[in-house]
mmCIF file of C-alpha atoms and ligand atoms in Angstrom:
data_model
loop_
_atom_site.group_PDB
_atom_site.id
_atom_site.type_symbol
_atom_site.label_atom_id
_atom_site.label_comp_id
_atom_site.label_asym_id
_atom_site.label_seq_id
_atom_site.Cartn_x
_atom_site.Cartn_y
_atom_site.Cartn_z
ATOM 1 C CA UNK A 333 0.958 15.889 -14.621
ATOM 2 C CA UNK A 334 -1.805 17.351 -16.803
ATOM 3 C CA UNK A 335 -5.446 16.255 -17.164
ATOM 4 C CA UNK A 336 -7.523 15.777 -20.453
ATOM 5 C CA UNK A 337 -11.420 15.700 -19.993
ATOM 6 C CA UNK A 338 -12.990 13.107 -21.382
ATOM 7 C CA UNK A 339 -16.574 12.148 -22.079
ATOM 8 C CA UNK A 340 -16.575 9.591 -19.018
ATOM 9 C CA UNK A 341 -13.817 11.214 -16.801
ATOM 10 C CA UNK A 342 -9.836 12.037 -17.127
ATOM 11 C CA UNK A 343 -6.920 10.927 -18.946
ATOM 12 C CA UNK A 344 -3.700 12.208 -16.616
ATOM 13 C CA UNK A 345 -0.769 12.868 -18.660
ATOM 14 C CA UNK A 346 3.054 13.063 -18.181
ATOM 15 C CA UNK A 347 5.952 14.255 -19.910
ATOM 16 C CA UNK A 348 6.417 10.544 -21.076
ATOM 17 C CA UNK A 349 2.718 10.482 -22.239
ATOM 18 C CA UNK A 350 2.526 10.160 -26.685
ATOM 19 C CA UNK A 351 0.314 12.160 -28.178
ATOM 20 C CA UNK A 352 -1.884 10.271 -29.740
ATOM 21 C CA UNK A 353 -2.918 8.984 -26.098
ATOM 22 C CA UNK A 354 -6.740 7.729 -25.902
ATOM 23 C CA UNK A 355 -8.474 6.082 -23.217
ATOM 24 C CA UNK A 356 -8.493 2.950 -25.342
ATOM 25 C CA UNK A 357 -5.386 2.397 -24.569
ATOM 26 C CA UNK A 358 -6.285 1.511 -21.217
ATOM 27 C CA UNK A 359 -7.993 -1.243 -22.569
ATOM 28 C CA UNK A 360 -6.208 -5.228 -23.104
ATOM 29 C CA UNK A 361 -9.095 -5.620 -25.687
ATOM 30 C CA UNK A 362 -7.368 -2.151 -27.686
ATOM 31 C CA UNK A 363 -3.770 -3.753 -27.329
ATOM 32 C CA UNK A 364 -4.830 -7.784 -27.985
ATOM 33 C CA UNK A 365 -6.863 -6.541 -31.508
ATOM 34 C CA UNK A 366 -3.288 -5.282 -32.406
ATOM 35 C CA UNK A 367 -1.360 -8.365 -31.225
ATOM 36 C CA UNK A 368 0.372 -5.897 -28.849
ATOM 37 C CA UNK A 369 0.374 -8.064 -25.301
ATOM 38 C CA UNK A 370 3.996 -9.809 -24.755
ATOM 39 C CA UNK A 371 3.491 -10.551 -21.688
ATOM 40 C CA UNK A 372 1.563 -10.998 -18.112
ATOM 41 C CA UNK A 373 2.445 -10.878 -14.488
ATOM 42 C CA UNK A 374 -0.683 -12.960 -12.875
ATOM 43 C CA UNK A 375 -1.053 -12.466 -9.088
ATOM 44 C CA UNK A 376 -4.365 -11.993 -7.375
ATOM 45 C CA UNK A 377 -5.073 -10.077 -10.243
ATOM 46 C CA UNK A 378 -3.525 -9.822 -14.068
ATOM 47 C CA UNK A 379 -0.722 -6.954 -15.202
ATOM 48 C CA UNK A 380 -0.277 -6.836 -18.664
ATOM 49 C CA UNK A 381 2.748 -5.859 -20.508
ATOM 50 C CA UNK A 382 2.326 -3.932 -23.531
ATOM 51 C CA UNK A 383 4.241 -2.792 -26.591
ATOM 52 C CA UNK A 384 4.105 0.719 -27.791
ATOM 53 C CA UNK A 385 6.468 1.388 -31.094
ATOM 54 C CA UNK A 386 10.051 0.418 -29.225
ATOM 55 C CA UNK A 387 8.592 1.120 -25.548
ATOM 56 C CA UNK A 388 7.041 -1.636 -23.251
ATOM 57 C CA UNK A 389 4.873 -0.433 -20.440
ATOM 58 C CA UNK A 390 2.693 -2.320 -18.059
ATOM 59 C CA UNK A 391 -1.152 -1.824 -18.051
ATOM 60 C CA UNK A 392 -2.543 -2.141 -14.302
ATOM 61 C CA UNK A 393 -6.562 -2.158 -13.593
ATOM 62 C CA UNK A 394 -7.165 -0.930 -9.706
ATOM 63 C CA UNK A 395 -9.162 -3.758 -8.382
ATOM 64 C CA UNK A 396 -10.649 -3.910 -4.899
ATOM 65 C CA UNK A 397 -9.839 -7.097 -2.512
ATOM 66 C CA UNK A 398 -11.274 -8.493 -0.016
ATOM 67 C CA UNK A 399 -15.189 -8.701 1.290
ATOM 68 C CA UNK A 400 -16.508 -5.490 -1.062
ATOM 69 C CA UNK A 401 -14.239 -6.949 -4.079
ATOM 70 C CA UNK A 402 -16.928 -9.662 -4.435
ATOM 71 C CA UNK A 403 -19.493 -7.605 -5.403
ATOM 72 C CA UNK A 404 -17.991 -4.785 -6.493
ATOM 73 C CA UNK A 405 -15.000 -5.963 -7.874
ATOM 74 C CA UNK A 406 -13.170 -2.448 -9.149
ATOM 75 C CA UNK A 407 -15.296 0.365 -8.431
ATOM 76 C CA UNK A 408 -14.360 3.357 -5.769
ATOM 77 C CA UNK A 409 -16.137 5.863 -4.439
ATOM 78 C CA UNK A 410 -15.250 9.531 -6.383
ATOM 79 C CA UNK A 411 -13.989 11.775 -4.519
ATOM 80 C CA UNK A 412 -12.133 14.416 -6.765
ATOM 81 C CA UNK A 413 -10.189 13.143 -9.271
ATOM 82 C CA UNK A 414 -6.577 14.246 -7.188
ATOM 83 C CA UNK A 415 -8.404 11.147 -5.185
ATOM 84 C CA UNK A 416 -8.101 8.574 -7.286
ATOM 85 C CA UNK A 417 -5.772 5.740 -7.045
ATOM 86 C CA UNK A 418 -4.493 5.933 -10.685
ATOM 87 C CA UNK A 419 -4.180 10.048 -10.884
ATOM 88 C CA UNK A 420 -2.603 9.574 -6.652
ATOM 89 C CA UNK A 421 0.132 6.892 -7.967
ATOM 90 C CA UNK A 422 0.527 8.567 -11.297
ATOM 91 C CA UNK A 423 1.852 11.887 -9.304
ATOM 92 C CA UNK A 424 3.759 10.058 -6.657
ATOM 93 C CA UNK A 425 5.871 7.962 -9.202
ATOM 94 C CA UNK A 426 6.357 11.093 -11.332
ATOM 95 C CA UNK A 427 7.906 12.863 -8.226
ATOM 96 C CA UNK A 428 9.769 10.104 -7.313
ATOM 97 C CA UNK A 429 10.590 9.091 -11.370
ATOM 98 C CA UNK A 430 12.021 13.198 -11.390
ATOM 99 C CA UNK A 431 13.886 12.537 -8.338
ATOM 100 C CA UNK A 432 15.583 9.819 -9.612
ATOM 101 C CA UNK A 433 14.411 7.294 -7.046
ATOM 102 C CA UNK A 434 13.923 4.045 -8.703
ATOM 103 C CA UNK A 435 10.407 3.422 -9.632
ATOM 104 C CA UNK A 436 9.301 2.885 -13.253
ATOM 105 C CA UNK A 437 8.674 6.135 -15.282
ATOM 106 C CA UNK A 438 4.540 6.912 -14.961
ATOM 107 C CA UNK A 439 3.325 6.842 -18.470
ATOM 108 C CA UNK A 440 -0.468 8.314 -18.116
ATOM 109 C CA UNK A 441 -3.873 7.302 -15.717
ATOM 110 C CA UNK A 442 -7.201 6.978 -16.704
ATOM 111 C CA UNK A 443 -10.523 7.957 -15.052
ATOM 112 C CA UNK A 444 -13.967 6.600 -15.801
ATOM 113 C CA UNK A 445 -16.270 8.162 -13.994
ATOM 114 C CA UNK A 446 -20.409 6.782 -13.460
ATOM 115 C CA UNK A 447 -22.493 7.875 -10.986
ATOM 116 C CA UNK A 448 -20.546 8.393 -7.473
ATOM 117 C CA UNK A 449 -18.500 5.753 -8.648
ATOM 118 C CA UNK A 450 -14.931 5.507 -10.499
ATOM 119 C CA UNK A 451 -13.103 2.598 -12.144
ATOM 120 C CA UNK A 452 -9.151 3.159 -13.224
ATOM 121 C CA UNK A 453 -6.263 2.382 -14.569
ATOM 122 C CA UNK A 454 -2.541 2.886 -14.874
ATOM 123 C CA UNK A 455 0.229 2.821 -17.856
ATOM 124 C CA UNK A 456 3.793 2.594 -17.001
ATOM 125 C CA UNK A 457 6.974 2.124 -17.931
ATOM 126 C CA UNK A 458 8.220 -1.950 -18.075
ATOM 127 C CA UNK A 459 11.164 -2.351 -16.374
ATOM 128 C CA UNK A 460 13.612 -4.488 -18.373
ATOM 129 C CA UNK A 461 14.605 -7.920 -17.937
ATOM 130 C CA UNK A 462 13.685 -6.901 -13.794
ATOM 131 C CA UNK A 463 12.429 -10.147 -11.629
ATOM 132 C CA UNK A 464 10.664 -9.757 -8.126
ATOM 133 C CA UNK A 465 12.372 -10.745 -5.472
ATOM 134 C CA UNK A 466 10.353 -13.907 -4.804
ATOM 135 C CA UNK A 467 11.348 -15.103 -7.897
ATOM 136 C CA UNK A 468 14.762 -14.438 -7.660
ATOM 137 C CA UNK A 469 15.210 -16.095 -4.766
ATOM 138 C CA UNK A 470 13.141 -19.225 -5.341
ATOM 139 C CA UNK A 471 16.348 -20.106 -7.464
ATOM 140 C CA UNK A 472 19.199 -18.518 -6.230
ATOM 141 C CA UNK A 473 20.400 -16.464 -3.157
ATOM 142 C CA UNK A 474 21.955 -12.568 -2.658
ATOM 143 C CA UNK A 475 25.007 -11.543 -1.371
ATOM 144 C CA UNK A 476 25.261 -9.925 1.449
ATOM 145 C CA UNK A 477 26.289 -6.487 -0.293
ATOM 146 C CA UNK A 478 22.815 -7.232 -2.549
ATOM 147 C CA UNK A 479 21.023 -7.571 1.249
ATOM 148 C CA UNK A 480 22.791 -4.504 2.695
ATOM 149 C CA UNK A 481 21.969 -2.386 -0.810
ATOM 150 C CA UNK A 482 18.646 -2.611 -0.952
ATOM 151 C CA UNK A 483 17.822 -1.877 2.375
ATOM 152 C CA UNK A 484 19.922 0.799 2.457
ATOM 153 C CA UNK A 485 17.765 1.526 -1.073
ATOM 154 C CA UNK A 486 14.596 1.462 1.180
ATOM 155 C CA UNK A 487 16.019 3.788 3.644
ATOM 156 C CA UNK A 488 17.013 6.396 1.066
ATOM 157 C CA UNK A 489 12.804 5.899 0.285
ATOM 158 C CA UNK A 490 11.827 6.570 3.577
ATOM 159 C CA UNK A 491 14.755 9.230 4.258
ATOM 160 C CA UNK A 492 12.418 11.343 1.609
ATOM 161 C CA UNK A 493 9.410 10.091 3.473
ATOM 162 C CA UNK A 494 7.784 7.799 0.705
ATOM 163 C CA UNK A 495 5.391 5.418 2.560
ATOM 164 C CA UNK A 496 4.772 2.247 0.709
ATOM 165 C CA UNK A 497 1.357 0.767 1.388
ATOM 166 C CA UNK A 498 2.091 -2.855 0.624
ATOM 167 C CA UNK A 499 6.173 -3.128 1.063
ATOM 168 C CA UNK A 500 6.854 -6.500 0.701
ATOM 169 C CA UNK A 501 9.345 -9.188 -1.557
ATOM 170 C CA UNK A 502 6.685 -9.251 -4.590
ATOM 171 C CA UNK A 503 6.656 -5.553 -4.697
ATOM 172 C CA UNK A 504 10.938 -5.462 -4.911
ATOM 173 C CA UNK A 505 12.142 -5.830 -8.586
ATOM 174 C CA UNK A 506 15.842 -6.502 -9.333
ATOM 175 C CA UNK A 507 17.030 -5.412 -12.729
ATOM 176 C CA UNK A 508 20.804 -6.140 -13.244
ATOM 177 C CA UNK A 509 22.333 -5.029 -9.878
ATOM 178 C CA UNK A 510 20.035 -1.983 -9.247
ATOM 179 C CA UNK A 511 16.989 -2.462 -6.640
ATOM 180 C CA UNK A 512 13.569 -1.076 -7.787
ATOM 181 C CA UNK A 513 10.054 -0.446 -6.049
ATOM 182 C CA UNK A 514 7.114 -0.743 -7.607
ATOM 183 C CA UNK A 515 3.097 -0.716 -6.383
ATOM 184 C CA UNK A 516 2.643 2.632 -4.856
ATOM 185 C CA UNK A 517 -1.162 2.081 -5.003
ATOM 186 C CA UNK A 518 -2.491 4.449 -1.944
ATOM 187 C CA UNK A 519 1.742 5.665 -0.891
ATOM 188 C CA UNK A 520 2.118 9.100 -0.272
ATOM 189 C CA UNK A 521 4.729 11.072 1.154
ATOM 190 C CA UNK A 522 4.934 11.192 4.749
ATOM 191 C CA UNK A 523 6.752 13.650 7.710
ATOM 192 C CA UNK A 524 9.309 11.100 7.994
ATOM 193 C CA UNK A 525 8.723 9.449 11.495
ATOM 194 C CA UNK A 526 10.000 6.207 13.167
ATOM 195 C CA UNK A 527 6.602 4.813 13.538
ATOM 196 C CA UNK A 528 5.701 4.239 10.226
ATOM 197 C CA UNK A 529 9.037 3.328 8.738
ATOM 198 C CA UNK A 530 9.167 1.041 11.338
ATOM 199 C CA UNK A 531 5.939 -0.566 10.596
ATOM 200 C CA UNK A 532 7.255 -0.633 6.653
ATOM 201 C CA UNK A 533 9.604 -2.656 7.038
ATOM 202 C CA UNK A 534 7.996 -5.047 9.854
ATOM 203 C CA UNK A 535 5.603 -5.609 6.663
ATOM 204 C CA UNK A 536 8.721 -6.695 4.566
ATOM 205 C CA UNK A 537 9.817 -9.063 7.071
ATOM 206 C CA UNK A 538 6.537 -10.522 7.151
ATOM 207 C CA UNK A 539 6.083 -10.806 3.611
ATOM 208 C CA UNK A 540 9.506 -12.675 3.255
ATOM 209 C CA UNK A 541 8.619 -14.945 6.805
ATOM 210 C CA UNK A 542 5.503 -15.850 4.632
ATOM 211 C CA UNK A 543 6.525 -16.528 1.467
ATOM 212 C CA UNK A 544 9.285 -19.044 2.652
ATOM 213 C CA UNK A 545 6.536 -20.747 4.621
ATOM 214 C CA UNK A 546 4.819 -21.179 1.155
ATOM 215 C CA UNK A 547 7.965 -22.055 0.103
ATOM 216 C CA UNK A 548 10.463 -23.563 2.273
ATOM 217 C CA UNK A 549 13.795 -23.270 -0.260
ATOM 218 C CA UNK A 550 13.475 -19.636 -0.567
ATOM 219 C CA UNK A 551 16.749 -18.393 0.459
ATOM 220 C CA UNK A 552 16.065 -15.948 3.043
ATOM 221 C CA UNK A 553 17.794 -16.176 6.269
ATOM 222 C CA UNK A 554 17.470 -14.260 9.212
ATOM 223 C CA UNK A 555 21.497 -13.101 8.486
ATOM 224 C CA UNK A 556 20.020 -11.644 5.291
ATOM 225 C CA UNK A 557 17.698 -9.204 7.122
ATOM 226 C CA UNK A 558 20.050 -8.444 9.324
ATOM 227 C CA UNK A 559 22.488 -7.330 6.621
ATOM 228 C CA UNK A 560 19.431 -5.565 4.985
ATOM 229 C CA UNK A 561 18.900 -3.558 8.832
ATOM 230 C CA UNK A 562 22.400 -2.814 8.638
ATOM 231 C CA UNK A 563 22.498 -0.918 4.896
ATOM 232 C CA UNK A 564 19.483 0.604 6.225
ATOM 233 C CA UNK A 565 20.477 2.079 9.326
ATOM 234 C CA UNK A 566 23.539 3.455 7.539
ATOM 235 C CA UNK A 567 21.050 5.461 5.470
ATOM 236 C CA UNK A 568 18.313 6.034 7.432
ATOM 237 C CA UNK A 569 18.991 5.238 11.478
ATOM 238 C CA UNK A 570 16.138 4.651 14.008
ATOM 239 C CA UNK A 571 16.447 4.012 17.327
HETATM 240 N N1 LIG B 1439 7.169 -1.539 -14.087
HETATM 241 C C1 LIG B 1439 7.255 -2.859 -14.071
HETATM 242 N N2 LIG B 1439 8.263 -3.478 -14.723
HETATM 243 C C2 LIG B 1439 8.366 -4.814 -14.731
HETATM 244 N N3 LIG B 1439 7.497 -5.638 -14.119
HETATM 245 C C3 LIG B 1439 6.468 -5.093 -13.460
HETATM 246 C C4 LIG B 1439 6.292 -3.686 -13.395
HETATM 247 N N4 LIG B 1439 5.173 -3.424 -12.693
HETATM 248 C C5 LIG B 1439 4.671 -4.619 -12.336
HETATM 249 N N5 LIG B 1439 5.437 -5.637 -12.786
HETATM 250 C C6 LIG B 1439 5.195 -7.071 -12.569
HETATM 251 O O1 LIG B 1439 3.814 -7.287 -12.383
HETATM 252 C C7 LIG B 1439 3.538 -7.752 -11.066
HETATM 253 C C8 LIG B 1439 2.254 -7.144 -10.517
HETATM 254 O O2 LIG B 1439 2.329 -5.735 -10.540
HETATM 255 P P1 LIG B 1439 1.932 -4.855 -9.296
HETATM 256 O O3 LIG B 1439 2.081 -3.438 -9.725
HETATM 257 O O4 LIG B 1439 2.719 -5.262 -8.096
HETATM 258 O O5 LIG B 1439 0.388 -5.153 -9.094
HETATM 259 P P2 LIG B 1439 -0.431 -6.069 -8.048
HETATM 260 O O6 LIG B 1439 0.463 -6.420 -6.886
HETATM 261 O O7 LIG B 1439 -1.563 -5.192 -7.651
HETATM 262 O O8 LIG B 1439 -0.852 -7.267 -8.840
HETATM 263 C C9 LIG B 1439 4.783 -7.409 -10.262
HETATM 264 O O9 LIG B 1439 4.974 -8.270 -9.164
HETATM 265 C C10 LIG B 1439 5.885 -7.536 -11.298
HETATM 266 O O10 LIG B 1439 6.268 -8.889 -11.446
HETATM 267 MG MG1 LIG B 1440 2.240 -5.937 -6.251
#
């Protein structure tokens, strides 16, 4: 990663990163003027998907939840610009990206500073015709060899000790046959211990206990997490 001063703060660059890079392009208003959006993911907040020449990336703003979101609904507190949540996840999916763990290639980060405060964002690489896994299975199931893969996906992640801050079925893409993570807002790489891993995937099985509440169809039964604790364990055993 490499960073570019700015007049309000940093552009963070990667090997993936064109040239012509400006911090307008970390604007929707820069890519709607050239009828560039093809697409949206709307969840709490709006992703866009982007077209650059034959690339499509995905344009994230960092947002705040919860009781400060209301009033301050996307600034953070700077703290050194290795601090920030776009410049933090652009490094972590670079390692990972040059590792070959699948996560989407980092394109670049951007920094606006003012004041104390920071506001950011994050380009990377679209994954291609990739659904998350509450999608997928509001229409159709996974074999068990899909449920045994991609845990034993997620235990190769935490075998090289990537905590993942918000692991759950939203945040699990499916592209063809291969598994991918995605959202490493405030992950880091962690002395692998049973604790947290633990605690990871306790969030998954949440997440998928409380989407099929919202949705009773979803096809998630407790058989599939068991076959997902067994391709796990294979990978990554804890007691
Ligand atoms: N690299 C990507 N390739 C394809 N789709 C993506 C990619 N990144 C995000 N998405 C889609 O956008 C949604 C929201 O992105 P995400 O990074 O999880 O942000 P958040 O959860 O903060 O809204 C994802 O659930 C997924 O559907
Ligand atoms: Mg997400």
């Amino acid at each position: 990663m490499q960073l570019i001063k700015t007049a309000a703060g940093y552009l963070a660059t990667t090997d993936a990163t064109p040239a012509d890079i400006t911090p307008k392009w970390f604007c929707k208003a820069f890519w709607q003027q050239r009828q560039a959006i093809i697409g949206s993911s709307k969840g709490r907040y709006t992703t866009w998907f982007v077209q650059y020449e034959h690339q499509q990336w995905v344009l994230r703003h960092y947002w705040r939840g919860g009781l400060v979101g209301k009033m301050n609904r996307d600034a953070y507190l700077y703290s050194g610009i290795h601090r920030t949540r776009a410049v933090a996840e652009l490094q972590l999916l670079e390692r990972l990206h040059q590792q070959g763990m699948p996560v989407p290639k980092p394109i670049a980060a951007h920094v606006a500073r003012f004041g104390l405060w920071y506001r950011a964002d994050l380009l990377i690489e679209r994954i291609a015709d990739a659904r998350d896994l509450v999608a997928i299975l509001s229409q159709t199931s996974l074999t068990d060899e899909q449920w045994q893969r991609l845990g034993a996906q997620i235990g190769e992640f935490h075998r090289h000790g990537v905590f993942h801050a918000d692991l759950n079925a939203k945040n699990i893409l499916l592209a063809g046959e291969q598994f991918y993570l995605i959202d490493f807002d405030r992950g880091c790489i962690k002395p692998p211990a049973t604790a947290w891993q633990q605690a990871n995937l306790a969030r998954l099985l949440r997440s998928f206990n409380k989407e099929q509440k919202k949705q009773p169809s979803l096809a998630f039964t407790p058989q599939n997490w068991q076959q997902l604790l067994a391709g796990y364990q294979r990978v990554n055993p804890l007691p």
